[in-house]
Amino acid sequence: GESVGLHLPTLSVQEGDNSIINCAYSNSASDYFIWYKQESGKGPQFIIDIRSNMDKRQGQRVTVLLNKTVKHLSLQIAATQPGDSAVYFCAENIRVGGGADGLTFGKGTHLIIQP
Amino acid sequence: DVKVTQSSRYLVKRTGEKVFLECVQDMDHENMFWYRQDPGLGLRLIYFSYDVKMKEKGDIPEGYSVSREKKERFSLILESASTNQTSMYLCASSSGGADYGYTFGSGTRLTVV
C-alpha cells in the first residue's frame, strides 16, 4: 500500500538556491528511510539514508531530516546545481515476508532547476 | 561498484507474446525485486525473492511470474503481454542486512503494441 507520500509533485528552484523536498510516511514502525534520485532514463540511485534513532544526517550538499513525531522526512539540497534536476523518491523499510526487508516508495517529486 | 544489470534498455513486443526480462546482480545479494514504474503511480512492487527458488508476490503480481534459479539472476516473465503492461520495469537487489538499501538497474522500457 501507499504508506509513503510526497507533498509536491514538482518543485522548481533557482540555480544556487537551496531545495527542500518533503515526504510523509504513515508506518510508525519503520526504522529506516532512504532518499533516491532518478535522472531521466536511468534507474534510481541512492543519495542518503537515515535510521529512526537519528533526526538528522548530512552528506555532501545533502541533509536528511526525520521528524518521527509527525512522521515527516525531508531532503535538503544546498546550492542546487543543474545536475540536481531529477525525480526524488523517499522510501521506508517494511518487512515484505520471508524475513526479507523491502522498501515502500513515495510517488516522487520532480525537481526542476531554473537558470 | 555494486552492479545490477538489466539485459535490455528498450523492448517492443506484440500483444499475446511471452516476454522475459532478465536481471543479474554481482554482489551476492540475497534479495531481488521487480518493480514497475508509471507516471503518477511511482514504483510498484510486482514480485520479490529472498533466496534461490523462492518468490513472493508483491502488490501487483497479476499477469506476471518470476524465476530465480540462481542467486545472481532474477527473471520477470509476462506470460501473455498486454498493452496495459507497457511500462518501465526496474530490478533491484539488496543484502537484506543492516544496510537495507537497494541497488537498482537502469530499467527496461517495455512497449506492448
mmCIF file of C-alpha atoms in Angstrom:
data_model
loop_
_atom_site.group_PDB
_atom_site.id
_atom_site.type_symbol
_atom_site.label_atom_id
_atom_site.label_comp_id
_atom_site.label_asym_id
_atom_site.label_seq_id
_atom_site.Cartn_x
_atom_site.Cartn_y
_atom_site.Cartn_z
ATOM 1 C CA GLY A 1 0.000 0.000 0.000
ATOM 2 C CA GLU A 2 0.962 3.609 -0.308
ATOM 3 C CA SER A 3 2.198 4.456 3.130
ATOM 4 C CA VAL A 4 4.782 6.906 1.861
ATOM 5 C CA GLY A 5 3.861 10.078 0.041
ATOM 6 C CA LEU A 6 5.166 13.441 -1.045
ATOM 7 C CA HIS A 7 3.728 16.895 -0.570
ATOM 8 C CA LEU A 8 4.513 18.288 -4.029
ATOM 9 C CA PRO A 9 4.827 16.512 -7.364
ATOM 10 C CA THR A 10 7.024 19.262 -8.860
ATOM 11 C CA LEU A 11 9.446 21.689 -7.237
ATOM 12 C CA SER A 12 11.077 24.484 -9.207
ATOM 13 C CA VAL A 13 14.100 26.277 -7.752
ATOM 14 C CA GLN A 14 16.674 28.766 -8.944
ATOM 15 C CA GLU A 15 20.178 27.519 -9.553
ATOM 16 C CA GLY A 16 22.253 28.210 -6.477
ATOM 17 C CA ASP A 17 19.297 28.222 -4.086
ATOM 18 C CA ASN A 18 18.648 25.531 -1.520
ATOM 19 C CA SER A 19 15.981 22.911 -2.252
ATOM 20 C CA ILE A 20 13.762 21.181 0.267
ATOM 21 C CA ILE A 21 11.803 18.102 -0.755
ATOM 22 C CA ASN A 22 9.280 16.721 1.692
ATOM 23 C CA CYS A 23 7.868 13.306 2.375
ATOM 24 C CA ALA A 24 5.202 11.988 4.731
ATOM 25 C CA TYR A 25 5.081 8.403 5.915
ATOM 26 C CA SER A 26 2.411 6.576 7.833
ATOM 27 C CA ASN A 27 4.094 3.447 9.219
ATOM 28 C CA SER A 28 5.334 4.388 12.669
ATOM 29 C CA ALA A 29 7.169 1.040 12.864
ATOM 30 C CA SER A 30 9.509 1.932 10.017
ATOM 31 C CA ASP A 31 13.043 2.343 11.273
ATOM 32 C CA TYR A 32 14.981 3.114 8.133
ATOM 33 C CA PHE A 33 14.463 5.716 5.419
ATOM 34 C CA ILE A 34 16.232 6.431 2.170
ATOM 35 C CA TRP A 35 16.223 9.128 -0.459
ATOM 36 C CA TYR A 36 16.776 8.158 -4.077
ATOM 37 C CA LYS A 37 17.483 10.302 -7.110
ATOM 38 C CA GLN A 38 16.312 9.240 -10.547
ATOM 39 C CA GLU A 39 17.582 11.048 -13.592
ATOM 40 C CA SER A 40 15.764 10.774 -16.878
ATOM 41 C CA GLY A 41 16.219 7.357 -18.482
ATOM 42 C CA LYS A 42 18.074 5.885 -15.511
ATOM 43 C CA GLY A 43 17.284 3.762 -12.508
ATOM 44 C CA PRO A 44 17.010 5.317 -9.025
ATOM 45 C CA GLN A 45 20.299 5.959 -7.263
ATOM 46 C CA PHE A 46 20.902 6.051 -3.537
ATOM 47 C CA ILE A 47 21.524 9.537 -2.130
ATOM 48 C CA ILE A 48 21.358 9.338 1.638
ATOM 49 C CA ASP A 49 19.714 7.290 4.362
ATOM 50 C CA ILE A 50 18.741 7.762 7.987
ATOM 51 C CA ARG A 51 17.742 5.435 10.802
ATOM 52 C CA SER A 52 14.942 6.186 13.202
ATOM 53 C CA ASN A 53 17.334 6.691 16.121
ATOM 54 C CA MET A 54 18.587 9.849 14.384
ATOM 55 C CA ASP A 55 16.844 13.080 13.450
ATOM 56 C CA LYS A 56 19.424 14.489 11.082
ATOM 57 C CA ARG A 57 22.112 13.182 8.803
ATOM 58 C CA GLN A 58 24.372 15.097 6.458
ATOM 59 C CA GLY A 59 26.096 14.109 3.276
ATOM 60 C CA GLN A 60 27.812 16.061 0.586
ATOM 61 C CA ARG A 61 25.479 19.037 -0.105
ATOM 62 C CA VAL A 62 22.515 16.976 1.133
ATOM 63 C CA THR A 63 20.867 16.722 4.529
ATOM 64 C CA VAL A 64 18.023 14.449 5.554
ATOM 65 C CA LEU A 65 15.800 15.404 8.464
ATOM 66 C CA LEU A 66 13.489 12.986 10.222
ATOM 67 C CA ASN A 67 10.627 14.068 12.455
ATOM 68 C CA LYS A 68 9.135 10.942 13.948
ATOM 69 C CA THR A 69 6.519 12.854 15.906
ATOM 70 C CA VAL A 70 4.717 13.929 12.752
ATOM 71 C CA LYS A 71 6.127 11.161 10.522
ATOM 72 C CA HIS A 72 7.848 13.547 8.196
ATOM 73 C CA LEU A 73 11.046 13.217 6.207
ATOM 74 C CA SER A 74 12.776 15.919 4.209
ATOM 75 C CA LEU A 75 15.718 16.171 1.867
ATOM 76 C CA GLN A 76 17.640 19.424 1.709
ATOM 77 C CA ILE A 77 19.978 20.089 -1.193
ATOM 78 C CA ALA A 78 22.352 23.005 -0.740
ATOM 79 C CA ALA A 79 23.338 25.302 -3.616
ATOM 80 C CA THR A 80 21.244 23.459 -6.185
ATOM 81 C CA GLN A 81 23.005 22.752 -9.461
ATOM 82 C CA PRO A 82 21.683 21.815 -12.919
ATOM 83 C CA GLY A 83 22.812 18.243 -12.315
ATOM 84 C CA ASP A 84 20.390 18.012 -9.408
ATOM 85 C CA SER A 85 17.465 18.074 -11.807
ATOM 86 C CA ALA A 86 15.760 14.703 -11.319
ATOM 87 C CA VAL A 87 12.892 12.941 -9.620
ATOM 88 C CA TYR A 88 13.491 12.336 -5.924
ATOM 89 C CA PHE A 89 11.873 9.452 -4.058
ATOM 90 C CA CYS A 90 11.685 8.787 -0.385
ATOM 91 C CA ALA A 91 11.411 5.212 0.811
ATOM 92 C CA GLU A 92 10.787 3.497 4.124
ATOM 93 C CA ASN A 93 11.617 -0.054 5.084
ATOM 94 C CA ILE A 94 8.956 -2.690 5.524
ATOM 95 C CA ARG A 95 9.090 -6.370 6.207
ATOM 96 C CA VAL A 96 7.863 -7.887 2.989
ATOM 97 C CA GLY A 97 7.708 -11.514 4.030
ATOM 98 C CA GLY A 98 10.005 -14.476 4.297
ATOM 99 C CA GLY A 99 12.242 -12.386 6.513
ATOM 100 C CA ALA A 100 13.144 -10.061 3.683
ATOM 101 C CA ASP A 101 13.369 -6.343 4.228
ATOM 102 C CA GLY A 102 11.768 -4.333 1.493
ATOM 103 C CA LEU A 103 11.089 -0.715 0.771
ATOM 104 C CA THR A 104 7.922 1.228 0.079
ATOM 105 C CA PHE A 105 8.412 4.232 -2.159
ATOM 106 C CA GLY A 106 6.710 7.571 -2.398
ATOM 107 C CA LYS A 107 5.489 8.739 -5.789
ATOM 108 C CA GLY A 108 8.359 11.144 -6.284
ATOM 109 C CA THR A 109 8.988 14.871 -6.610
ATOM 110 C CA HIS A 110 10.342 16.270 -9.837
ATOM 111 C CA LEU A 111 12.981 18.886 -9.036
ATOM 112 C CA ILE A 112 13.386 21.463 -11.809
ATOM 113 C CA ILE A 113 16.333 23.846 -11.769
ATOM 114 C CA GLN A 114 15.777 27.291 -13.237
ATOM 115 C CA PRO A 115 18.889 29.015 -14.625
ATOM 116 C CA ASP B 1 30.803 -0.977 -7.537
ATOM 117 C CA VAL B 2 27.629 -2.901 -6.965
ATOM 118 C CA LYS B 3 26.036 -3.629 -10.270
ATOM 119 C CA VAL B 4 22.547 -4.632 -11.238
ATOM 120 C CA THR B 5 22.283 -5.248 -14.933
ATOM 121 C CA GLN B 6 19.075 -5.455 -16.891
ATOM 122 C CA SER B 7 19.542 -7.117 -20.231
ATOM 123 C CA SER B 8 17.530 -4.694 -22.353
ATOM 124 C CA ARG B 9 17.003 -0.948 -22.152
ATOM 125 C CA TYR B 10 14.148 -0.906 -24.656
ATOM 126 C CA LEU B 11 11.807 -3.637 -25.819
ATOM 127 C CA VAL B 12 8.846 -3.636 -28.156
ATOM 128 C CA LYS B 13 6.608 -6.694 -28.067
ATOM 129 C CA ARG B 14 3.269 -7.661 -29.531
ATOM 130 C CA THR B 15 0.129 -8.358 -27.552
ATOM 131 C CA GLY B 16 -0.004 -12.012 -26.534
ATOM 132 C CA GLU B 17 3.730 -12.609 -26.724
ATOM 133 C CA LYS B 18 5.605 -14.202 -23.850
ATOM 134 C CA VAL B 19 8.205 -11.725 -22.630
ATOM 135 C CA PHE B 20 11.273 -12.341 -20.493
ATOM 136 C CA LEU B 21 13.024 -9.524 -18.639
ATOM 137 C CA GLU B 22 16.369 -10.518 -17.208
ATOM 138 C CA CYS B 23 18.220 -9.062 -14.240
ATOM 139 C CA VAL B 24 21.656 -10.003 -12.937
ATOM 140 C CA GLN B 25 23.453 -8.692 -9.844
ATOM 141 C CA ASP B 26 27.097 -9.240 -8.997
ATOM 142 C CA MET B 27 27.153 -8.571 -5.239
ATOM 143 C CA ASP B 28 25.909 -11.889 -3.903
ATOM 144 C CA HIS B 29 22.751 -10.188 -2.621
ATOM 145 C CA GLU B 30 20.080 -12.362 -1.061
ATOM 146 C CA ASN B 31 17.076 -10.273 -2.059
ATOM 147 C CA MET B 32 15.951 -9.255 -5.512
ATOM 148 C CA PHE B 33 12.916 -7.246 -6.556
ATOM 149 C CA TRP B 34 10.961 -6.328 -9.654
ATOM 150 C CA TYR B 35 9.090 -3.030 -9.822
ATOM 151 C CA ARG B 36 7.186 -1.268 -12.500
ATOM 152 C CA GLN B 37 7.180 2.491 -12.697
ATOM 153 C CA ASP B 38 4.370 4.501 -14.225
ATOM 154 C CA PRO B 39 3.760 8.266 -14.264
ATOM 155 C CA GLY B 40 1.817 9.367 -11.224
ATOM 156 C CA LEU B 41 1.931 5.922 -9.646
ATOM 157 C CA GLY B 42 5.550 5.698 -8.581
ATOM 158 C CA LEU B 43 7.272 2.359 -8.081
ATOM 159 C CA ARG B 44 5.002 -0.617 -7.527
ATOM 160 C CA LEU B 45 6.334 -3.964 -6.381
ATOM 161 C CA ILE B 46 5.495 -6.879 -8.686
ATOM 162 C CA TYR B 47 7.450 -9.785 -7.202
ATOM 163 C CA PHE B 48 10.443 -10.314 -4.992
ATOM 164 C CA SER B 49 12.716 -13.158 -3.999
ATOM 165 C CA TYR B 50 14.719 -13.591 -0.819
ATOM 166 C CA ASP B 51 16.512 -16.771 -1.815
ATOM 167 C CA VAL B 52 17.177 -19.029 -4.749
ATOM 168 C CA LYS B 53 13.990 -20.686 -5.981
ATOM 169 C CA MET B 54 11.935 -18.611 -3.538
ATOM 170 C CA LYS B 55 9.469 -15.987 -4.706
ATOM 171 C CA GLU B 56 6.813 -13.841 -3.142
ATOM 172 C CA LYS B 57 4.052 -11.740 -4.673
ATOM 173 C CA GLY B 58 4.235 -8.023 -4.328
ATOM 174 C CA ASP B 59 1.428 -5.533 -4.725
ATOM 175 C CA ILE B 60 0.628 -6.121 -8.414
ATOM 176 C CA PRO B 61 1.598 -9.680 -9.431
ATOM 177 C CA GLU B 62 -1.286 -10.322 -11.821
ATOM 178 C CA GLY B 63 -0.121 -11.117 -15.330
ATOM 179 C CA TYR B 64 3.467 -11.722 -14.217
ATOM 180 C CA SER B 65 5.597 -14.561 -12.959
ATOM 181 C CA VAL B 66 9.235 -14.796 -11.910
ATOM 182 C CA SER B 67 12.078 -17.247 -11.840
ATOM 183 C CA ARG B 68 15.144 -17.387 -9.647
ATOM 184 C CA GLU B 69 17.193 -20.453 -10.463
ATOM 185 C CA LYS B 70 20.497 -18.853 -9.497
ATOM 186 C CA LYS B 71 21.257 -16.351 -6.777
ATOM 187 C CA GLU B 72 22.512 -13.693 -9.149
ATOM 188 C CA ARG B 73 19.673 -13.848 -11.666
ATOM 189 C CA PHE B 74 16.024 -12.866 -11.288
ATOM 190 C CA SER B 75 13.768 -13.056 -14.313
ATOM 191 C CA LEU B 76 10.387 -11.406 -14.791
ATOM 192 C CA ILE B 77 8.019 -13.145 -17.175
ATOM 193 C CA LEU B 78 4.972 -11.710 -18.851
ATOM 194 C CA GLU B 79 3.036 -14.829 -19.794
ATOM 195 C CA SER B 80 0.890 -13.075 -22.403
ATOM 196 C CA ALA B 81 1.818 -9.443 -22.848
ATOM 197 C CA SER B 82 -0.953 -6.874 -22.892
ATOM 198 C CA THR B 83 -0.920 -3.170 -23.705
ATOM 199 C CA ASN B 84 -1.511 -2.242 -20.052
ATOM 200 C CA GLN B 85 1.849 -3.794 -19.266
ATOM 201 C CA THR B 86 3.607 -1.072 -21.221
ATOM 202 C CA SER B 87 5.817 0.454 -18.560
ATOM 203 C CA MET B 88 9.301 0.977 -17.191
ATOM 204 C CA TYR B 89 10.480 -2.127 -15.326
ATOM 205 C CA LEU B 90 13.111 -1.785 -12.633
ATOM 206 C CA CYS B 91 15.046 -4.576 -10.997
ATOM 207 C CA ALA B 92 16.727 -4.092 -7.617
ATOM 208 C CA SER B 93 18.762 -6.129 -5.192
ATOM 209 C CA SER B 94 19.680 -5.821 -1.537
ATOM 210 C CA SER B 95 21.718 -7.665 1.019
ATOM 211 C CA GLY B 96 18.848 -7.608 3.474
ATOM 212 C CA GLY B 97 21.276 -6.956 6.275
ATOM 213 C CA ALA B 98 21.838 -3.843 8.348
ATOM 214 C CA ASP B 99 22.144 -1.892 5.149
ATOM 215 C CA TYR B 100 18.642 -2.202 3.743
ATOM 216 C CA GLY B 101 19.222 -0.010 0.739
ATOM 217 C CA TYR B 102 18.511 -1.237 -2.734
ATOM 218 C CA THR B 103 20.699 -1.054 -5.773
ATOM 219 C CA PHE B 104 18.700 -0.567 -8.936
ATOM 220 C CA GLY B 105 19.318 -1.491 -12.515
ATOM 221 C CA SER B 106 18.927 1.089 -15.279
ATOM 222 C CA GLY B 107 15.475 -0.147 -16.191
ATOM 223 C CA THR B 108 13.804 -1.714 -19.193
ATOM 224 C CA ARG B 109 11.224 0.322 -21.034
ATOM 225 C CA LEU B 110 8.744 -2.153 -22.442
ATOM 226 C CA THR B 111 6.188 -1.191 -25.045
ATOM 227 C CA VAL B 112 3.446 -3.675 -25.905
ATOM 228 C CA VAL B 113 1.706 -2.966 -29.192
#
